[in-house]
Amino acid sequence: MTYCVGLKIDRGLVFMSDTRTNAGVDSISTFRKMYTWETPGERVLVLLAAGNLATTQAVVSLLDERSKAPEDREPSILKTPSMYQTARLIGDTVKEVISSSAPVGQSADAFGASFILGGQIKGTEPRLFMVYPEGNFIEVSDDTPFFQIGETKYGKPILVRAYDPSMTFAETVKLLMVSFDSTVKSNLSVGLPLDLLFYERDTFEVTYRKRIGSDDAYYREISDGWSDALKSAFKRLPDFKP
């Protein structure tokens, strides 16, 4: 299982993903689920992946191969004219990989994967999309300013209740830390380390990135503090009176 979040604020885009994959309780591994492509001064693209590991790795490898191949190789993720066209390219690549992976007569569901794509290309605004296994996609809006993929239900309530578009980067990281801590504590198939990335609008370079392990002092402070805060808030609520 996986948990990934892409979130849009006034200052830019924030991404966080876990790194745990599992094929049963006795087969747990760590794999990166956050990928980036940069052309300094021109574009920054960030992709989060969830679903069948072979599918997600094949999609990223194909995008990488086409971006690093000779000039006559198309399409290249480093040449798309807009974020919309980039999302279309991701969707087409997902469909291509899944259709070639599923044997004839076998359902493609087992090979499914979903993605969060965000970034900015010079001359356009920062944009954030979610790409489905079928290759179609949707974009964030004022009503839905973030996307989640993977194990979404445990971390969503804090995002819905506390999100504000004017949040600072530091406040957004705190929000995501609580969301991920709630998910990690509720589902053993989501786990640390976590990958964090922030993109500040109109900079056209990754502003900040970090891998957060179980020994990270800030993560431990947030985890313990959130638990204490919940217990304290619960005790302050009025008791039931029959």
XYZ file of C-alpha atoms in Angstrom:
242
model
C 0.000 0.000 0.000
C 0.986 3.624 -0.395
C 0.072 7.092 0.808
C 0.922 10.139 -1.297
C -0.361 13.719 -1.151
C 0.001 16.633 -3.520
C -1.287 19.952 -2.171
C -1.606 23.389 -3.755
C -1.202 26.572 -1.701
C -0.805 30.216 -2.711
C 2.968 29.935 -2.415
C 3.302 26.858 -4.588
C 2.998 23.078 -4.431
C 3.855 20.647 -1.630
C 4.312 16.903 -2.054
C 4.798 14.054 0.421
C 4.944 10.280 -0.077
C 5.770 7.232 1.979
C 8.202 4.569 0.743
C 6.734 1.265 1.911
C 5.651 -1.486 -0.457
C 4.456 -4.899 0.551
C 3.394 -8.177 -1.011
C 2.288 -9.718 2.275
C 3.237 -9.339 5.909
C 6.553 -11.108 5.360
C 7.566 -9.200 2.204
C 8.013 -5.511 2.985
C 10.419 -3.261 1.089
C 11.300 0.398 0.669
C 10.914 2.042 -2.749
C 10.867 5.678 -3.773
C 7.462 6.889 -5.005
C 8.371 10.514 -5.778
C 10.072 11.436 -9.050
C 11.177 14.785 -10.482
C 12.208 16.267 -13.814
C 13.793 19.717 -13.990
C 14.976 22.147 -16.606
C 16.295 25.027 -14.443
C 14.585 28.299 -15.283
C 12.034 26.586 -17.528
C 10.134 23.779 -15.769
C 9.791 21.617 -12.676
C 7.691 18.442 -12.782
C 6.914 16.185 -9.806
C 5.239 12.784 -10.050
C 3.902 10.670 -7.155
C 2.993 7.042 -7.823
C 0.731 4.447 -6.196
C -0.422 1.005 -7.259
C 1.311 -1.931 -8.918
C 5.044 -1.366 -8.386
C 6.070 -2.882 -11.717
C 3.615 -0.615 -13.517
C 4.707 2.575 -11.747
C 8.389 1.816 -12.320
C 7.761 1.019 -15.989
C 5.893 4.304 -16.482
C 8.693 6.337 -14.860
C 11.409 4.418 -16.729
C 9.676 5.028 -20.048
C 9.321 8.745 -19.324
C 12.987 8.879 -18.307
C 14.146 6.983 -21.372
C 12.292 9.266 -23.751
C 13.522 12.420 -22.017
C 17.177 11.338 -22.196
C 17.128 9.790 -25.671
C 18.364 11.524 -28.858
C 16.529 14.598 -30.054
C 14.379 12.683 -32.557
C 12.795 10.536 -29.804
C 9.284 11.710 -28.977
C 7.356 12.411 -26.876
C 9.598 13.880 -24.184
C 8.330 15.008 -20.798
C 10.896 17.828 -20.973
C 9.316 19.238 -24.150
C 5.603 19.328 -23.406
C 4.261 22.875 -23.929
C 1.944 22.936 -20.895
C 1.098 21.060 -17.693
C -2.130 19.903 -19.350
C -0.162 18.305 -22.177
C 2.200 16.794 -19.601
C -0.772 15.191 -17.833
C -1.949 13.817 -21.187
C 1.496 12.350 -21.782
C 1.482 10.676 -18.353
C -1.997 9.283 -19.003
C -1.029 7.920 -22.425
C 2.090 6.316 -20.949
C 0.076 4.682 -18.158
C -2.361 3.207 -20.698
C 0.541 2.021 -22.852
C 2.274 0.243 -19.963
C -0.864 -1.369 -18.543
C -2.088 -2.601 -21.939
C 1.291 -4.200 -22.665
C 1.530 -5.758 -19.194
C -1.793 -7.587 -19.032
C -1.819 -10.917 -20.930
C -4.524 -11.364 -23.544
C -7.800 -12.251 -21.878
C -6.636 -11.227 -18.400
C -8.052 -8.240 -16.538
C -5.753 -5.215 -16.374
C -6.977 -4.363 -12.855
C -4.040 -6.155 -11.213
C -1.636 -3.879 -13.079
C -3.401 -0.635 -12.155
C -1.572 2.458 -10.951
C -2.502 6.071 -10.234
C -0.372 9.196 -10.162
C -0.288 12.759 -8.875
C 1.432 15.178 -11.258
C 2.336 18.717 -10.279
C 4.669 21.461 -11.360
C 5.054 24.548 -13.476
C 6.224 25.302 -17.003
C 7.443 28.802 -17.827
C 4.649 31.031 -19.064
C 1.955 29.084 -17.204
C 0.631 28.771 -13.648
C 1.556 25.954 -11.232
C -0.923 23.099 -11.729
C -1.740 19.820 -10.001
C -3.415 16.754 -11.551
C -4.436 13.242 -10.580
C -4.004 10.634 -13.321
C -6.118 7.477 -13.176
C -5.136 3.967 -14.376
C -7.394 4.445 -17.407
C -5.227 7.398 -18.461
C -7.778 10.146 -17.858
C -7.108 12.857 -15.276
C -8.577 15.685 -13.207
C -7.147 18.955 -11.872
C -7.329 20.525 -8.409
C -9.783 23.346 -7.802
C -10.602 25.783 -5.031
C -13.058 23.214 -3.670
C -10.561 20.338 -3.944
C -7.084 21.857 -3.389
C -5.240 18.572 -2.812
C -5.056 15.022 -4.147
C -4.355 11.766 -2.309
C -3.549 8.345 -3.725
C -3.139 5.009 -1.995
C -4.382 4.666 1.588
C -6.266 7.941 1.790
C -8.984 7.611 4.429
C -6.942 7.981 7.631
C -5.087 11.128 6.621
C -7.892 12.989 4.859
C -9.822 14.424 7.867
C -6.914 16.578 9.066
C -6.329 17.926 5.550
C -9.993 18.824 5.109
C -10.274 20.503 8.519
C -6.998 22.420 8.686
C -6.058 23.350 5.096
C -5.831 27.041 4.229
C -4.485 28.318 0.874
C -2.511 31.062 2.626
C -0.526 28.583 4.730
C 3.240 28.931 4.840
C 5.521 26.118 3.791
C 6.279 25.342 7.450
C 2.567 25.171 8.315
C 1.865 22.948 5.323
C 4.612 20.517 6.312
C 3.153 20.361 9.827
C -0.265 19.591 8.352
C 1.118 16.819 6.150
C 3.151 15.368 9.022
C -0.018 14.953 11.089
C -1.865 13.455 8.114
C 0.900 10.936 7.468
C 1.395 10.107 11.145
C -2.323 9.287 11.436
C -2.051 7.011 8.402
C 1.140 5.263 9.544
C -0.412 4.532 12.936
C -3.598 3.164 11.339
C -2.206 1.017 8.525
C 0.963 -1.070 8.713
C 1.267 -1.069 4.919
C 2.184 2.643 5.011
C 5.508 3.476 6.604
C 8.564 5.669 6.926
C 10.808 7.054 5.587
C 8.773 9.837 4.007
C 9.825 11.976 1.044
C 8.986 15.684 1.189
C 9.269 18.258 -1.596
C 8.215 21.899 -1.845
C 8.061 23.928 -5.037
C 7.752 27.721 -4.733
C 5.831 29.217 -7.645
C 7.744 30.986 -10.444
C 11.166 29.749 -9.248
C 11.390 26.887 -11.779
C 13.596 24.835 -9.488
C 12.903 22.497 -6.571
C 12.831 24.729 -3.512
C 13.331 22.093 -0.838
C 13.420 18.325 -0.502
C 14.074 15.976 2.376
C 13.772 12.324 3.371
C 12.244 11.920 6.830
C 13.138 8.805 8.803
C 11.792 7.390 12.051
C 14.648 9.099 13.911
C 13.725 12.567 12.601
C 13.368 14.845 15.647
C 10.626 17.028 14.148
C 8.549 14.047 13.033
C 8.765 12.526 16.519
C 7.789 15.863 18.084
C 4.752 16.170 15.806
C 3.732 12.535 16.339
C 3.950 12.713 20.136
C 2.445 16.203 20.273
C -0.532 15.243 18.107
C -1.261 12.212 20.286
C -1.115 14.336 23.436
C -3.280 17.042 21.863
C -5.965 14.519 20.876
C -6.052 13.035 24.381
C -6.281 16.494 25.910
C -9.077 17.577 23.551
C -10.999 14.363 24.240
C -10.850 14.899 27.994
C -12.173 18.460 27.601
C -15.300 17.296 25.757
C -18.446 17.009 27.937
C -19.307 13.571 29.273
C -22.456 11.818 28.102
C -25.413 12.243 30.446
C -28.032 9.452 30.279
